[in-house]
Amino acid sequence: GSSNRIEQEIISRKSSEWETIVIIAIGKNDTRATNEPTNYESDPETYQQNLLKIISISKRYANKILLIGLGVVNETLSFKNH
């Protein structure tokens, strides 16, 4: 998952020429439902553990960490046929 990739992603982009700021878009994969609207990829406890792990790893490389969450989506208004 994301927590397993984050360290390599940061290391590959880090530079001594500028301040490292980690920006993380959270929740997209964990809130995805499979086959049924309530069958989420992660339960709330697993989601929280993953997020805390990502933040902990990010703090090793950056003093500034920005978390961006998801907005609400009304699936009945999505363009399924476009």
CSV table of C-alpha atoms in Angstrom, one decimal:
chain,number,residue,atom,x,y,z
A,1,GLY,CA,0.0,0.0,0.0
A,2,SER,CA,0.8,3.7,0.2
A,3,SER,CA,2.6,3.4,3.5
A,4,ASN,CA,5.1,0.9,1.9
A,5,ARG,CA,5.9,3.3,-1.0
A,6,ILE,CA,6.1,6.6,0.8
A,7,GLU,CA,9.7,6.5,1.9
A,8,GLN,CA,11.0,5.6,-1.6
A,9,GLU,CA,8.8,8.3,-3.1
A,10,ILE,CA,10.2,11.0,-0.7
A,11,ILE,CA,13.8,9.9,-1.1
A,12,SER,CA,13.6,10.0,-4.9
A,13,ARG,CA,12.3,13.5,-4.9
A,14,LYS,CA,14.2,15.0,-2.0
A,15,SER,CA,16.9,17.6,-2.8
A,16,SER,CA,19.4,19.6,-0.7
A,17,GLU,CA,18.6,22.6,-2.9
A,18,TRP,CA,15.2,23.2,-1.5
A,19,GLU,CA,13.0,22.6,1.6
A,20,THR,CA,11.2,19.2,1.5
A,21,ILE,CA,7.4,19.5,1.9
A,22,VAL,CA,5.4,16.3,1.7
A,23,ILE,CA,1.9,16.6,0.2
A,24,ILE,CA,-0.3,13.5,0.6
A,25,ALA,CA,-3.7,13.0,-1.0
A,26,ILE,CA,-5.4,10.7,1.5
A,27,GLY,CA,-8.4,8.4,1.5
A,28,LYS,CA,-8.9,7.7,-2.2
A,29,ASN,CA,-7.9,4.1,-2.3
A,30,ASP,CA,-9.0,3.3,1.3
A,31,THR,CA,-12.5,4.6,0.7
A,32,ARG,CA,-13.0,2.7,-2.5
A,33,ALA,CA,-15.8,0.2,-2.3
A,34,THR,CA,-15.8,-3.2,-4.1
A,35,ASN,CA,-19.0,-4.8,-5.4
A,36,GLU,CA,-21.1,-3.1,-2.8
A,37,PRO,CA,-21.3,0.5,-1.6
A,38,THR,CA,-20.4,-0.5,2.0
A,39,ASN,CA,-17.5,-3.0,1.1
A,40,TYR,CA,-14.6,-0.6,1.6
A,41,GLU,CA,-11.0,-1.4,1.0
A,42,SER,CA,-10.1,-0.4,4.6
A,43,ASP,CA,-12.0,-0.3,7.9
A,44,PRO,CA,-11.6,2.9,9.9
A,45,GLU,CA,-8.9,1.4,12.3
A,46,THR,CA,-6.7,0.2,9.4
A,47,TYR,CA,-7.1,3.5,7.6
A,48,GLN,CA,-6.0,5.3,10.8
A,49,GLN,CA,-3.0,3.0,11.3
A,50,ASN,CA,-1.9,3.5,7.7
A,51,LEU,CA,-2.3,7.3,7.9
A,52,LEU,CA,-0.2,7.5,11.1
A,53,LYS,CA,2.5,5.3,9.6
A,54,ILE,CA,2.6,7.6,6.5
A,55,ILE,CA,2.9,10.7,8.7
A,56,SER,CA,5.6,9.1,10.8
A,57,ILE,CA,7.7,8.2,7.8
A,58,SER,CA,7.1,11.6,6.2
A,59,LYS,CA,8.4,13.4,9.4
A,60,ARG,CA,11.8,11.7,9.0
A,61,TYR,CA,12.3,13.8,5.8
A,62,ALA,CA,10.2,16.9,6.1
A,63,ASN,CA,9.1,19.4,8.7
A,64,LYS,CA,6.0,20.4,6.7
A,65,ILE,CA,3.4,17.8,5.8
A,66,LEU,CA,0.2,18.7,4.1
A,67,LEU,CA,-2.7,16.2,4.0
A,68,ILE,CA,-5.4,16.7,1.3
A,69,GLY,CA,-8.7,14.8,1.8
A,70,LEU,CA,-11.5,13.9,-0.5
A,71,GLY,CA,-14.6,15.9,-1.2
A,72,VAL,CA,-18.0,14.4,-1.1
A,73,VAL,CA,-19.1,12.7,-4.3
A,74,ASN,CA,-22.7,12.1,-5.3
A,75,GLU,CA,-22.5,9.0,-7.6
A,76,THR,CA,-25.9,9.6,-9.1
A,77,LEU,CA,-24.6,12.7,-10.7
A,78,SER,CA,-21.4,11.2,-12.2
A,79,PHE,CA,-21.1,10.8,-16.0
A,80,LYS,CA,-21.0,7.0,-16.3
A,81,ASN,CA,-21.6,6.9,-20.0
A,82,HIS,CA,-19.1,9.7,-21.0
